[in-house]
mmCIF file of C-alpha atoms in Angstrom:
data_model
loop_
_atom_site.group_PDB
_atom_site.id
_atom_site.type_symbol
_atom_site.label_atom_id
_atom_site.label_comp_id
_atom_site.label_asym_id
_atom_site.label_seq_id
_atom_site.Cartn_x
_atom_site.Cartn_y
_atom_site.Cartn_z
ATOM 1 C CA UNK Y 1 -38.641 3.473 -5.204
ATOM 2 C CA UNK Y 2 -34.933 4.722 -4.956
ATOM 3 C CA UNK Y 3 -34.218 1.910 -2.393
ATOM 4 C CA UNK Y 4 -35.605 -0.697 -5.006
ATOM 5 C CA UNK Y 5 -33.423 1.046 -7.740
ATOM 6 C CA UNK Y 6 -30.505 0.758 -5.135
ATOM 7 C CA UNK Y 7 -30.724 -2.914 -3.965
ATOM 8 C CA UNK Y 8 -31.393 -4.020 -7.706
ATOM 9 C CA UNK Y 9 -28.260 -2.350 -9.131
ATOM 10 C CA UNK Y 10 -25.877 -3.435 -5.947
ATOM 11 C CA UNK Y 11 -27.298 -7.088 -6.166
ATOM 12 C CA UNK Y 12 -26.865 -7.173 -9.964
ATOM 13 C CA UNK Y 13 -23.231 -5.795 -9.874
ATOM 14 C CA UNK Y 14 -20.015 -7.088 -8.686
ATOM 15 C CA UNK Y 15 -17.491 -4.749 -7.109
ATOM 16 C CA UNK Y 16 -14.452 -3.410 -9.241
ATOM 17 C CA UNK Y 17 -11.290 -5.408 -8.605
ATOM 18 C CA UNK Y 18 -7.999 -4.224 -9.035
ATOM 19 C CA UNK Y 19 -4.989 -6.005 -8.002
ATOM 20 C CA UNK Y 20 -7.207 -7.731 -5.283
ATOM 21 C CA UNK Y 21 -8.663 -4.632 -4.041
ATOM 22 C CA UNK Y 22 -12.505 -4.364 -4.212
ATOM 23 C CA UNK Y 23 -14.138 -0.779 -5.213
ATOM 24 C CA UNK Y 24 -17.946 -0.207 -5.271
ATOM 25 C CA UNK Y 25 -17.722 3.071 -6.893
ATOM 26 C CA UNK Y 26 -16.457 3.427 -10.455
ATOM 27 C CA UNK Y 27 -15.849 6.943 -10.687
ATOM 28 C CA UNK Y 28 -12.339 7.953 -10.047
ATOM 29 C CA UNK Y 29 -11.465 11.377 -9.469
ATOM 30 C CA UNK Y 30 -8.302 13.542 -10.568
ATOM 31 C CA UNK Y 31 -7.463 16.322 -8.012
ATOM 32 C CA UNK Y 32 -5.520 18.852 -10.173
ATOM 33 C CA UNK Y 33 -6.918 22.212 -11.091
ATOM 34 C CA UNK Y 34 -9.218 22.590 -8.201
ATOM 35 C CA UNK Y 35 -9.423 26.457 -7.360
ATOM 36 C CA UNK Y 36 -9.552 25.590 -3.622
ATOM 37 C CA UNK Y 37 -9.141 22.677 -1.559
ATOM 38 C CA UNK Y 38 -12.228 22.466 0.115
ATOM 39 C CA UNK Y 39 -14.045 22.160 -3.247
ATOM 40 C CA UNK Y 40 -12.026 19.090 -3.780
ATOM 41 C CA UNK Y 41 -12.784 17.463 -0.247
ATOM 42 C CA UNK Y 42 -16.347 18.115 -1.060
ATOM 43 C CA UNK Y 43 -16.106 16.648 -4.386
ATOM 44 C CA UNK Y 44 -14.691 13.540 -3.149
ATOM 45 C CA UNK Y 45 -17.323 13.359 -0.277
ATOM 46 C CA UNK Y 46 -20.213 13.919 -2.560
ATOM 47 C CA UNK Y 47 -19.169 11.602 -5.238
ATOM 48 C CA UNK Y 48 -18.355 8.792 -3.054
ATOM 49 C CA UNK Y 49 -15.043 8.217 -5.059
ATOM 50 C CA UNK Y 50 -12.744 5.384 -3.947
ATOM 51 C CA UNK Y 51 -9.482 6.242 -6.044
ATOM 52 C CA UNK Y 52 -8.220 9.510 -6.637
ATOM 53 C CA UNK Y 53 -5.041 10.750 -8.611
ATOM 54 C CA UNK Y 54 -2.500 12.821 -7.424
ATOM 55 C CA UNK Y 55 0.932 14.221 -8.885
ATOM 56 C CA UNK Y 56 4.491 14.496 -7.562
ATOM 57 C CA UNK Y 57 6.222 17.668 -7.701
ATOM 58 C CA UNK Y 58 9.253 19.636 -6.380
ATOM 59 C CA UNK Y 59 8.303 21.381 -3.019
ATOM 60 C CA UNK Y 60 8.186 24.920 -3.697
ATOM 61 C CA UNK Y 61 10.947 26.208 -1.131
ATOM 62 C CA UNK Y 62 9.536 29.832 -0.875
ATOM 63 C CA UNK Y 63 6.047 29.116 0.091
ATOM 64 C CA UNK Y 64 4.594 26.840 2.729
ATOM 65 C CA UNK Y 65 1.399 25.350 1.241
ATOM 66 C CA UNK Y 66 -1.068 22.965 2.418
ATOM 67 C CA UNK Y 67 -0.432 19.216 1.475
ATOM 68 C CA UNK Y 68 -3.062 17.755 -0.858
ATOM 69 C CA UNK Y 69 -2.931 14.581 1.045
ATOM 70 C CA UNK Y 70 -4.804 16.481 4.029
ATOM 71 C CA UNK Y 71 -8.019 16.750 1.840
ATOM 72 C CA UNK Y 72 -7.954 12.903 0.880
ATOM 73 C CA UNK Y 73 -9.495 10.557 3.352
ATOM 74 C CA UNK Y 74 -7.667 7.798 4.357
ATOM 75 C CA UNK Y 75 -10.129 5.343 3.120
ATOM 76 C CA UNK Y 76 -9.371 6.636 -0.668
ATOM 77 C CA UNK Y 77 -6.843 4.696 -2.564
ATOM 78 C CA UNK Y 78 -4.054 7.166 -3.840
ATOM 79 C CA UNK Y 79 -3.165 6.672 -7.307
ATOM 80 C CA UNK Y 80 0.097 8.782 -8.021
ATOM 81 C CA UNK Y 81 0.667 9.485 -11.563
ATOM 82 C CA UNK Y 82 3.881 10.168 -13.364
ATOM 83 C CA UNK Y 83 2.979 13.251 -15.170
ATOM 84 C CA UNK Y 84 5.921 15.369 -16.116
ATOM 85 C CA UNK Y 85 7.643 12.056 -17.132
ATOM 86 C CA UNK Y 86 8.867 12.191 -20.993
ATOM 87 C CA UNK Y 87 10.377 8.649 -21.018
ATOM 88 C CA UNK Y 88 9.821 5.389 -19.286
ATOM 89 C CA UNK Y 89 13.141 6.129 -17.041
ATOM 90 C CA UNK Y 90 11.594 9.247 -15.675
ATOM 91 C CA UNK Y 91 8.225 7.431 -15.055
ATOM 92 C CA UNK Y 92 10.195 4.800 -13.006
ATOM 93 C CA UNK Y 93 11.923 7.287 -11.100
ATOM 94 C CA UNK Y 94 8.809 9.096 -10.082
ATOM 95 C CA UNK Y 95 7.060 5.955 -9.069
ATOM 96 C CA UNK Y 96 9.814 5.109 -7.029
ATOM 97 C CA UNK Y 97 9.857 8.469 -5.268
ATOM 98 C CA UNK Y 98 6.105 8.073 -4.631
ATOM 99 C CA UNK Y 99 6.581 4.731 -2.953
ATOM 100 C CA UNK Y 100 9.377 6.090 -0.753
ATOM 101 C CA UNK Y 101 6.685 8.241 0.812
ATOM 102 C CA UNK Y 102 4.877 5.374 2.109
ATOM 103 C CA UNK Y 103 1.822 6.125 0.228
ATOM 104 C CA UNK Y 104 1.486 2.906 -1.595
ATOM 105 C CA UNK Y 105 2.273 1.295 -4.845
ATOM 106 C CA UNK Y 106 -0.667 2.375 -7.045
ATOM 107 C CA UNK Y 107 0.857 4.247 -9.976
ATOM 108 C CA UNK Y 108 -0.844 5.779 -13.010
ATOM 109 C CA UNK Y 109 1.896 5.647 -15.782
ATOM 110 C CA UNK Y 110 1.772 8.831 -17.853
ATOM 111 C CA UNK Y 111 4.370 9.233 -20.175
ATOM 112 C CA UNK Y 112 3.835 12.647 -22.576
ATOM 113 C CA UNK Y 113 6.586 14.168 -24.527
ATOM 114 C CA UNK Y 114 4.205 15.981 -26.854
ATOM 115 C CA UNK Y 115 3.384 19.322 -25.438
ATOM 116 C CA UNK Y 116 0.718 20.309 -28.108
ATOM 117 C CA UNK Y 117 -1.542 17.370 -28.014
ATOM 118 C CA UNK Y 118 -0.288 15.851 -24.613
ATOM 119 C CA UNK Y 119 -0.870 12.446 -26.122
ATOM 120 C CA UNK Y 120 0.743 9.393 -24.103
ATOM 121 C CA UNK Y 121 3.739 7.541 -25.675
ATOM 122 C CA UNK Y 122 2.466 4.086 -26.041
ATOM 123 C CA UNK Y 123 6.108 2.516 -26.130
ATOM 124 C CA UNK Y 124 7.555 4.358 -23.203
ATOM 125 C CA UNK Y 125 4.686 3.644 -21.462
ATOM 126 C CA UNK Y 126 5.078 -0.081 -21.924
ATOM 127 C CA UNK Y 127 8.713 0.151 -20.810
ATOM 128 C CA UNK Y 128 7.733 1.598 -17.700
ATOM 129 C CA UNK Y 129 5.060 -0.877 -17.121
ATOM 130 C CA UNK Y 130 7.358 -3.783 -17.408
ATOM 131 C CA UNK Y 131 10.023 -2.262 -14.779
ATOM 132 C CA UNK Y 132 7.471 -1.206 -12.329
ATOM 133 C CA UNK Y 133 5.083 -4.258 -12.528
ATOM 134 C CA UNK Y 134 8.247 -6.339 -11.999
ATOM 135 C CA UNK Y 135 9.123 -4.385 -8.846
ATOM 136 C CA UNK Y 136 5.531 -4.962 -7.557
ATOM 137 C CA UNK Y 137 3.822 -1.756 -8.221
ATOM 138 C CA UNK Y 138 0.302 -1.935 -9.286
ATOM 139 C CA UNK Y 139 0.487 -0.196 -12.523
ATOM 140 C CA UNK Y 140 -2.312 1.624 -14.401
ATOM 141 C CA UNK Y 141 -1.184 2.876 -17.607
ATOM 142 C CA UNK Y 142 -2.497 5.684 -19.605
ATOM 143 C CA UNK Y 143 -2.549 5.081 -23.308
ATOM 144 C CA UNK Y 144 -3.899 5.896 -26.540
ATOM 145 C CA UNK Y 145 -6.264 3.052 -27.473
ATOM 146 C CA UNK Y 146 -4.329 0.263 -29.526
ATOM 147 C CA UNK Y 147 -4.976 -3.164 -29.004
ATOM 148 C CA UNK Y 148 -1.563 -4.494 -29.550
ATOM 149 C CA UNK Y 149 -0.128 -1.894 -26.876
ATOM 150 C CA UNK Y 150 -2.803 -3.120 -24.570
ATOM 151 C CA UNK Y 151 -2.023 -6.871 -25.047
ATOM 152 C CA UNK Y 152 1.501 -6.317 -24.394
ATOM 153 C CA UNK Y 153 0.723 -4.106 -21.294
ATOM 154 C CA UNK Y 154 -1.494 -7.161 -19.901
ATOM 155 C CA UNK Y 155 1.637 -9.327 -20.426
ATOM 156 C CA UNK Y 156 3.914 -6.844 -18.651
ATOM 157 C CA UNK Y 157 1.561 -7.158 -15.575
ATOM 158 C CA UNK Y 158 -0.495 -3.733 -15.799
ATOM 159 C CA UNK Y 159 -3.544 -3.915 -13.583
ATOM 160 C CA UNK Y 160 -5.918 -1.934 -15.599
ATOM 161 C CA UNK Y 161 -5.745 -0.086 -19.165
ATOM 162 C CA UNK Y 162 -6.503 3.346 -19.217
ATOM 163 C CA UNK Y 163 -7.379 4.438 -22.561
ATOM 164 C CA UNK Y 164 -7.827 8.096 -23.607
ATOM 165 C CA UNK Y 165 -11.278 9.326 -24.756
ATOM 166 C CA UNK Y 166 -10.295 12.338 -26.038
ATOM 167 C CA UNK Y 167 -7.478 14.820 -25.410
ATOM 168 C CA UNK Y 168 -6.558 15.550 -21.912
ATOM 169 C CA UNK Y 169 -8.489 18.342 -20.462
ATOM 170 C CA UNK Y 170 -10.377 18.836 -23.941
ATOM 171 C CA UNK Y 171 -13.995 17.765 -22.416
ATOM 172 C CA UNK Y 172 -14.748 16.339 -26.109
ATOM 173 C CA UNK Y 173 -15.919 12.871 -24.881
ATOM 174 C CA UNK Y 174 -15.384 9.799 -26.460
ATOM 175 C CA UNK Y 175 -13.721 10.327 -29.735
ATOM 176 C CA UNK Y 176 -12.039 7.024 -29.639
ATOM 177 C CA UNK Y 177 -15.176 5.447 -29.019
ATOM 178 C CA UNK Y 178 -14.711 2.513 -31.321
ATOM 179 C CA UNK Y 179 -11.358 1.763 -30.184
ATOM 180 C CA UNK Y 180 -12.299 1.685 -26.937
ATOM 181 C CA UNK Y 181 -14.694 -0.580 -27.539
ATOM 182 C CA UNK Y 182 -12.309 -3.136 -29.005
ATOM 183 C CA UNK Y 183 -10.502 -2.918 -25.796
ATOM 184 C CA UNK Y 184 -13.451 -3.694 -23.938
ATOM 185 C CA UNK Y 185 -14.355 -6.772 -25.993
ATOM 186 C CA UNK Y 186 -10.753 -8.130 -26.213
ATOM 187 C CA UNK Y 187 -9.077 -7.300 -23.035
ATOM 188 C CA UNK Y 188 -9.367 -9.125 -19.941
ATOM 189 C CA UNK Y 189 -8.436 -6.745 -17.359
ATOM 190 C CA UNK Y 190 -10.440 -3.489 -16.184
ATOM 191 C CA UNK Y 191 -10.662 -0.983 -18.803
ATOM 192 C CA UNK Y 192 -10.848 2.857 -16.996
ATOM 193 C CA UNK Y 193 -11.781 5.477 -19.583
ATOM 194 C CA UNK Y 194 -9.541 8.456 -18.871
ATOM 195 C CA UNK Y 195 -8.960 11.943 -20.325
ATOM 196 C CA UNK Y 196 -11.497 14.159 -22.123
ATOM 197 C CA UNK Y 197 -14.740 12.877 -20.406
ATOM 198 C CA UNK Y 198 -16.279 16.482 -20.142
ATOM 199 C CA UNK Y 199 -19.849 15.667 -18.994
ATOM 200 C CA UNK Y 200 -21.452 13.072 -17.035
ATOM 201 C CA UNK Y 201 -23.413 11.884 -20.248
ATOM 202 C CA UNK Y 202 -19.894 10.856 -21.568
ATOM 203 C CA UNK Y 203 -19.201 8.939 -18.368
ATOM 204 C CA UNK Y 204 -22.490 7.226 -18.636
ATOM 205 C CA UNK Y 205 -21.676 6.562 -22.302
ATOM 206 C CA UNK Y 206 -18.403 4.893 -21.494
ATOM 207 C CA UNK Y 207 -20.068 2.784 -18.780
ATOM 208 C CA UNK Y 208 -22.929 1.641 -21.047
ATOM 209 C CA UNK Y 209 -19.992 0.552 -23.467
ATOM 210 C CA UNK Y 210 -18.833 -1.839 -20.647
ATOM 211 C CA UNK Y 211 -15.923 -0.019 -19.515
ATOM 212 C CA UNK Y 212 -15.165 -0.700 -15.946
ATOM 213 C CA UNK Y 213 -14.651 2.725 -14.568
ATOM 214 C CA UNK Y 214 -13.820 6.385 -15.747
ATOM 215 C CA UNK Y 215 -11.329 8.877 -14.543
ATOM 216 C CA UNK Y 216 -12.446 12.464 -14.836
ATOM 217 C CA UNK Y 217 -10.468 15.613 -13.434
ATOM 218 C CA UNK Y 218 -10.518 18.807 -15.627
ATOM 219 C CA UNK Y 219 -14.540 18.707 -16.029
ATOM 220 C CA UNK Y 220 -15.176 18.487 -12.430
ATOM 221 C CA UNK Y 221 -12.210 20.773 -11.157
ATOM 222 C CA UNK Y 222 -13.144 23.531 -13.621
ATOM 223 C CA UNK Y 223 -16.771 23.629 -13.390
ATOM 224 C CA UNK Y 224 -18.609 26.658 -11.761
ATOM 225 C CA UNK Y 225 -19.647 24.403 -8.638
ATOM 226 C CA UNK Y 226 -17.235 21.232 -8.573
ATOM 227 C CA UNK Y 227 -18.802 19.283 -5.734
ATOM 228 C CA UNK Y 228 -22.050 19.460 -7.680
ATOM 229 C CA UNK Y 229 -20.587 17.872 -10.841
ATOM 230 C CA UNK Y 230 -18.731 15.290 -9.173
ATOM 231 C CA UNK Y 231 -21.826 14.182 -7.573
ATOM 232 C CA UNK Y 232 -23.492 14.147 -10.800
ATOM 233 C CA UNK Y 233 -20.426 12.154 -12.634
ATOM 234 C CA UNK Y 234 -20.593 9.705 -9.869
ATOM 235 C CA UNK Y 235 -24.626 9.178 -10.548
ATOM 236 C CA UNK Y 236 -24.179 8.877 -14.230
ATOM 237 C CA UNK Y 237 -21.250 6.470 -13.883
ATOM 238 C CA UNK Y 238 -23.381 4.293 -11.748
ATOM 239 C CA UNK Y 239 -26.435 4.968 -14.325
ATOM 240 C CA UNK Y 240 -24.098 3.756 -17.144
ATOM 241 C CA UNK Y 241 -23.075 0.707 -15.179
ATOM 242 C CA UNK Y 242 -26.668 -0.274 -14.538
ATOM 243 C CA UNK Y 243 -27.583 0.221 -18.290
ATOM 244 C CA UNK Y 244 -24.555 -1.821 -19.238
ATOM 245 C CA UNK Y 245 -25.806 -4.787 -16.847
ATOM 246 C CA UNK Y 246 -29.363 -4.431 -17.961
ATOM 247 C CA UNK Y 247 -28.184 -5.780 -21.375
ATOM 248 C CA UNK Y 248 -29.175 -2.804 -23.620
ATOM 249 C CA UNK Y 249 -31.386 -3.529 -26.675
ATOM 250 C CA UNK Y 250 -29.603 -2.919 -29.857
ATOM 251 C CA UNK Y 251 -29.794 0.213 -31.689
ATOM 252 C CA UNK Y 252 -32.101 0.061 -35.069
ATOM 253 C CA UNK Y 253 -32.069 2.209 -38.166
ATOM 254 C CA UNK Y 254 -35.796 1.784 -38.784
ATOM 255 C CA UNK Y 255 -38.765 2.701 -36.550
ATOM 256 C CA UNK Y 256 -40.470 -0.064 -34.189
ATOM 257 C CA UNK Y 257 -43.561 0.743 -32.952
ATOM 258 C CA UNK Y 258 -43.598 0.769 -28.883
ATOM 259 C CA UNK Y 259 -47.400 0.233 -29.012
ATOM 260 C CA UNK Y 260 -49.498 -2.702 -30.047
ATOM 261 C CA UNK Y 261 -49.945 -2.393 -34.151
ATOM 262 C CA UNK Y 262 -53.593 -4.270 -33.586
ATOM 263 C CA UNK Y 263 -56.798 -3.376 -31.961
ATOM 264 C CA UNK Y 264 -57.096 0.249 -33.558
ATOM 265 C CA UNK Y 265 -60.279 1.851 -33.030
ATOM 266 C CA UNK Y 266 -60.923 2.205 -36.838
ATOM 267 C CA UNK Y 267 -60.425 -1.276 -37.457
ATOM 268 C CA UNK Y 268 -63.690 -3.126 -39.394
ATOM 269 C CA UNK L 1 31.207 8.375 5.292
ATOM 270 C CA UNK L 2 27.554 7.745 4.358
ATOM 271 C CA UNK L 3 28.367 4.411 2.888
ATOM 272 C CA UNK L 4 29.266 2.763 6.156
ATOM 273 C CA UNK L 5 32.411 3.851 8.126
ATOM 274 C CA UNK L 6 30.633 2.658 11.030
ATOM 275 C CA UNK L 7 29.844 -0.973 10.973
ATOM 276 C CA UNK L 8 28.407 -3.207 13.733
ATOM 277 C CA UNK L 9 29.555 -6.548 14.319
ATOM 278 C CA UNK L 10 26.529 -8.817 13.359
ATOM 279 C CA UNK L 11 24.657 -6.000 12.334
ATOM 280 C CA UNK L 12 21.695 -6.365 10.122
ATOM 281 C CA UNK L 13 21.656 -4.029 6.978
ATOM 282 C CA UNK L 14 18.396 -2.751 6.184
ATOM 283 C CA UNK L 15 19.253 -1.264 2.778
ATOM 284 C CA UNK L 16 17.059 1.061 0.988
ATOM 285 C CA UNK L 17 18.667 0.611 -2.177
ATOM 286 C CA UNK L 18 17.274 0.582 -5.599
ATOM 287 C CA UNK L 19 18.663 -1.409 -8.398
ATOM 288 C CA UNK L 20 21.741 0.617 -9.736
ATOM 289 C CA UNK L 21 21.906 2.851 -6.792
ATOM 290 C CA UNK L 22 24.460 3.355 -3.972
ATOM 291 C CA UNK L 23 23.757 1.704 -0.763
ATOM 292 C CA UNK L 24 22.613 3.676 2.313
ATOM 293 C CA UNK L 25 22.561 1.917 5.556
ATOM 294 C CA UNK L 26 19.818 2.767 8.076
ATOM 295 C CA UNK L 27 21.917 3.734 10.940
ATOM 296 C CA UNK L 28 19.051 2.816 13.270
ATOM 297 C CA UNK L 29 19.362 -0.702 12.454
ATOM 298 C CA UNK L 30 23.131 -0.393 13.415
ATOM 299 C CA UNK L 31 22.050 0.621 16.895
ATOM 300 C CA UNK L 32 23.828 4.097 16.547
ATOM 301 C CA UNK L 33 22.218 7.159 17.841
ATOM 302 C CA UNK L 34 20.416 9.268 15.290
ATOM 303 C CA UNK L 35 20.498 12.686 15.742
ATOM 304 C CA UNK L 36 22.143 15.848 13.946
ATOM 305 C CA UNK L 37 24.265 16.442 17.134
ATOM 306 C CA UNK L 38 25.653 12.820 16.687
ATOM 307 C CA UNK L 39 26.331 13.255 12.949
ATOM 308 C CA UNK L 40 28.493 16.366 14.022
ATOM 309 C CA UNK L 41 30.321 14.204 16.627
ATOM 310 C CA UNK L 42 30.953 11.607 14.096
ATOM 311 C CA UNK L 43 32.248 14.418 11.643
ATOM 312 C CA UNK L 44 34.589 15.447 14.489
ATOM 313 C CA UNK L 45 35.918 11.996 14.861
ATOM 314 C CA UNK L 46 36.514 11.334 11.317
ATOM 315 C CA UNK L 47 37.762 14.737 10.212
ATOM 316 C CA UNK L 48 38.807 16.364 13.539
ATOM 317 C CA UNK L 49 38.167 20.204 14.683
ATOM 318 C CA UNK L 50 38.593 21.395 11.038
ATOM 319 C CA UNK L 51 35.153 20.133 10.095
ATOM 320 C CA UNK L 52 33.615 23.019 12.266
ATOM 321 C CA UNK L 53 35.694 25.496 10.289
ATOM 322 C CA UNK L 54 33.823 25.290 7.152
ATOM 323 C CA UNK L 55 32.529 28.914 6.287
ATOM 324 C CA UNK L 56 29.906 28.104 3.727
ATOM 325 C CA UNK L 57 28.794 25.028 1.809
ATOM 326 C CA UNK L 58 27.081 25.435 -1.590
ATOM 327 C CA UNK L 59 24.416 22.690 -2.448
ATOM 328 C CA UNK L 60 21.587 22.624 -5.078
ATOM 329 C CA UNK L 61 17.963 21.997 -3.908
ATOM 330 C CA UNK L 62 15.168 21.401 -6.353
ATOM 331 C CA UNK L 63 17.443 22.705 -9.123
ATOM 332 C CA UNK L 64 18.543 26.083 -7.054
ATOM 333 C CA UNK L 65 21.834 26.565 -5.520
ATOM 334 C CA UNK L 66 21.885 27.563 -2.109
ATOM 335 C CA UNK L 67 24.665 28.423 0.392
ATOM 336 C CA UNK L 68 24.831 27.260 4.194
ATOM 337 C CA UNK L 69 27.179 28.461 6.687
ATOM 338 C CA UNK L 70 27.211 25.389 8.764
ATOM 339 C CA UNK L 71 27.135 21.794 8.241
ATOM 340 C CA UNK L 72 23.686 20.594 8.391
ATOM 341 C CA UNK L 73 21.981 17.125 8.286
ATOM 342 C CA UNK L 74 19.254 16.156 5.568
ATOM 343 C CA UNK L 75 16.506 16.468 8.385
ATOM 344 C CA UNK L 76 17.637 20.037 9.209
ATOM 345 C CA UNK L 77 17.388 21.023 5.770
ATOM 346 C CA UNK L 78 14.012 19.572 5.450
ATOM 347 C CA UNK L 79 12.822 21.186 8.655
ATOM 348 C CA UNK L 80 14.076 24.537 7.304
ATOM 349 C CA UNK L 81 12.183 24.387 4.177
ATOM 350 C CA UNK L 82 9.345 22.446 4.575
ATOM 351 C CA UNK L 83 6.002 22.927 6.603
ATOM 352 C CA UNK L 84 5.774 19.208 7.498
ATOM 353 C CA UNK L 85 8.155 16.475 6.797
ATOM 354 C CA UNK L 86 5.554 13.909 6.595
ATOM 355 C CA UNK L 87 4.791 13.846 3.141
ATOM 356 C CA UNK L 88 8.474 15.255 1.898
ATOM 357 C CA UNK L 89 10.360 12.798 -0.087
ATOM 358 C CA UNK L 90 14.112 13.112 -0.361
ATOM 359 C CA UNK L 91 16.312 12.229 -3.313
ATOM 360 C CA UNK L 92 20.033 12.872 -2.548
ATOM 361 C CA UNK L 93 22.507 12.715 -5.577
ATOM 362 C CA UNK L 94 19.952 10.536 -7.212
ATOM 363 C CA UNK L 95 19.367 8.019 -4.411
ATOM 364 C CA UNK L 96 16.085 7.961 -2.465
ATOM 365 C CA UNK L 97 16.816 8.473 1.246
ATOM 366 C CA UNK L 98 13.807 7.321 3.428
ATOM 367 C CA UNK L 99 12.838 9.600 6.376
ATOM 368 C CA UNK L 100 14.405 7.341 9.031
ATOM 369 C CA UNK L 101 17.728 8.025 7.860
ATOM 370 C CA UNK L 102 17.473 11.636 7.509
ATOM 371 C CA UNK L 103 19.171 12.521 10.866
ATOM 372 C CA UNK L 104 22.072 10.329 9.936
ATOM 373 C CA UNK L 105 23.049 12.278 6.814
ATOM 374 C CA UNK L 106 24.895 15.182 6.772
ATOM 375 C CA UNK L 107 24.801 17.281 3.636
ATOM 376 C CA UNK L 108 28.151 17.987 1.916
ATOM 377 C CA UNK L 109 29.520 20.518 -0.688
ATOM 378 C CA UNK L 110 28.138 19.885 -4.162
ATOM 379 C CA UNK L 111 25.247 17.845 -3.006
ATOM 380 C CA UNK L 112 22.229 17.542 -5.113
ATOM 381 C CA UNK L 113 18.940 17.218 -3.240
ATOM 382 C CA UNK L 114 15.523 16.831 -4.448
ATOM 383 C CA UNK L 115 12.468 17.435 -2.094
ATOM 384 C CA UNK L 116 9.322 16.610 -3.714
ATOM 385 C CA UNK L 117 5.783 15.931 -2.505
ATOM 386 C CA UNK L 118 2.290 15.038 -3.577
ATOM 387 C CA UNK L 119 0.323 18.092 -5.533
ATOM 388 C CA UNK L 120 -3.387 17.580 -7.203
ATOM 389 C CA UNK L 121 -3.037 15.916 -10.596
ATOM 390 C CA UNK L 122 -5.319 13.815 -12.975
#
């Protein structure tokens, strides 16, 4: 049965393509907040994720720490975020530093200057996207879901749009559901739902709506058993994708019997 | 000194310049040796024996002022502070310096150095 399911879902789907690169797994994993790096490595392995995010920070000159990249297999695409950037210029600087490491040109633009809600600054994100896409970076901008900014980002050369589901790290799920749905309907490049996804059911919901992928970090990293949840997220993401491809029937307000309404035993 | 005192006829300049930044030439492409010892030798040629009399040099690394008793190459600084240099990215006075050039760059008084690397992030 499972092999039938597998063959059905894989033959019905096409890989996710971002900047010419194909991905079978639509679950992206963030690498922050893991209590230990072995949990991270196991989460990557069990989820089968093909894209993970990392951040760039000053080296702690007093302590020699293991580098996170040692726990990420070579076949996994590194997506460096620009966290810490408060302006477009700071995001551009971080992107160029990341590129200098030789770890690729995949950049998740994240420009935040509000420390209470950690909401992305869409305007600065657009500026950074314009500059970096022109320099040949593969730019995945993280934004508040807004149709106009999404259209401008497409024009600027963004590879995907990453709308937030709810506040970063809040585990609240898809509070912006209707706005994300608009982006899914209207934007032709991949939509990757990022931030706030706190349970596999949220990931499945995003994928059922037609999102192309989801990115999860906090929920997995802060779970009691991160690798188990990473695998559950990956399965839910896949299940949501299969459901979307199956062309889910519409939701109705009234009952609609599942069993035939004729041939009852008491009929005369 | 970093901006091309030593040039080579018909040399191919492999610049690592980003828009708006100063050029730094990769000495390896100029067919010059690339070692700290050579950097000191070059300093000696340029500035004479006084270059070895420097008593201390203050530079800022990752926002903290540090004092060094001798002239050091960028590579020596990275080796001193970082467990491995394979994932280290260096930015000297606002300009990214790629790893192959680290031996050619002698750190000087007042330099501002950023050493960054990858960490977990979402």
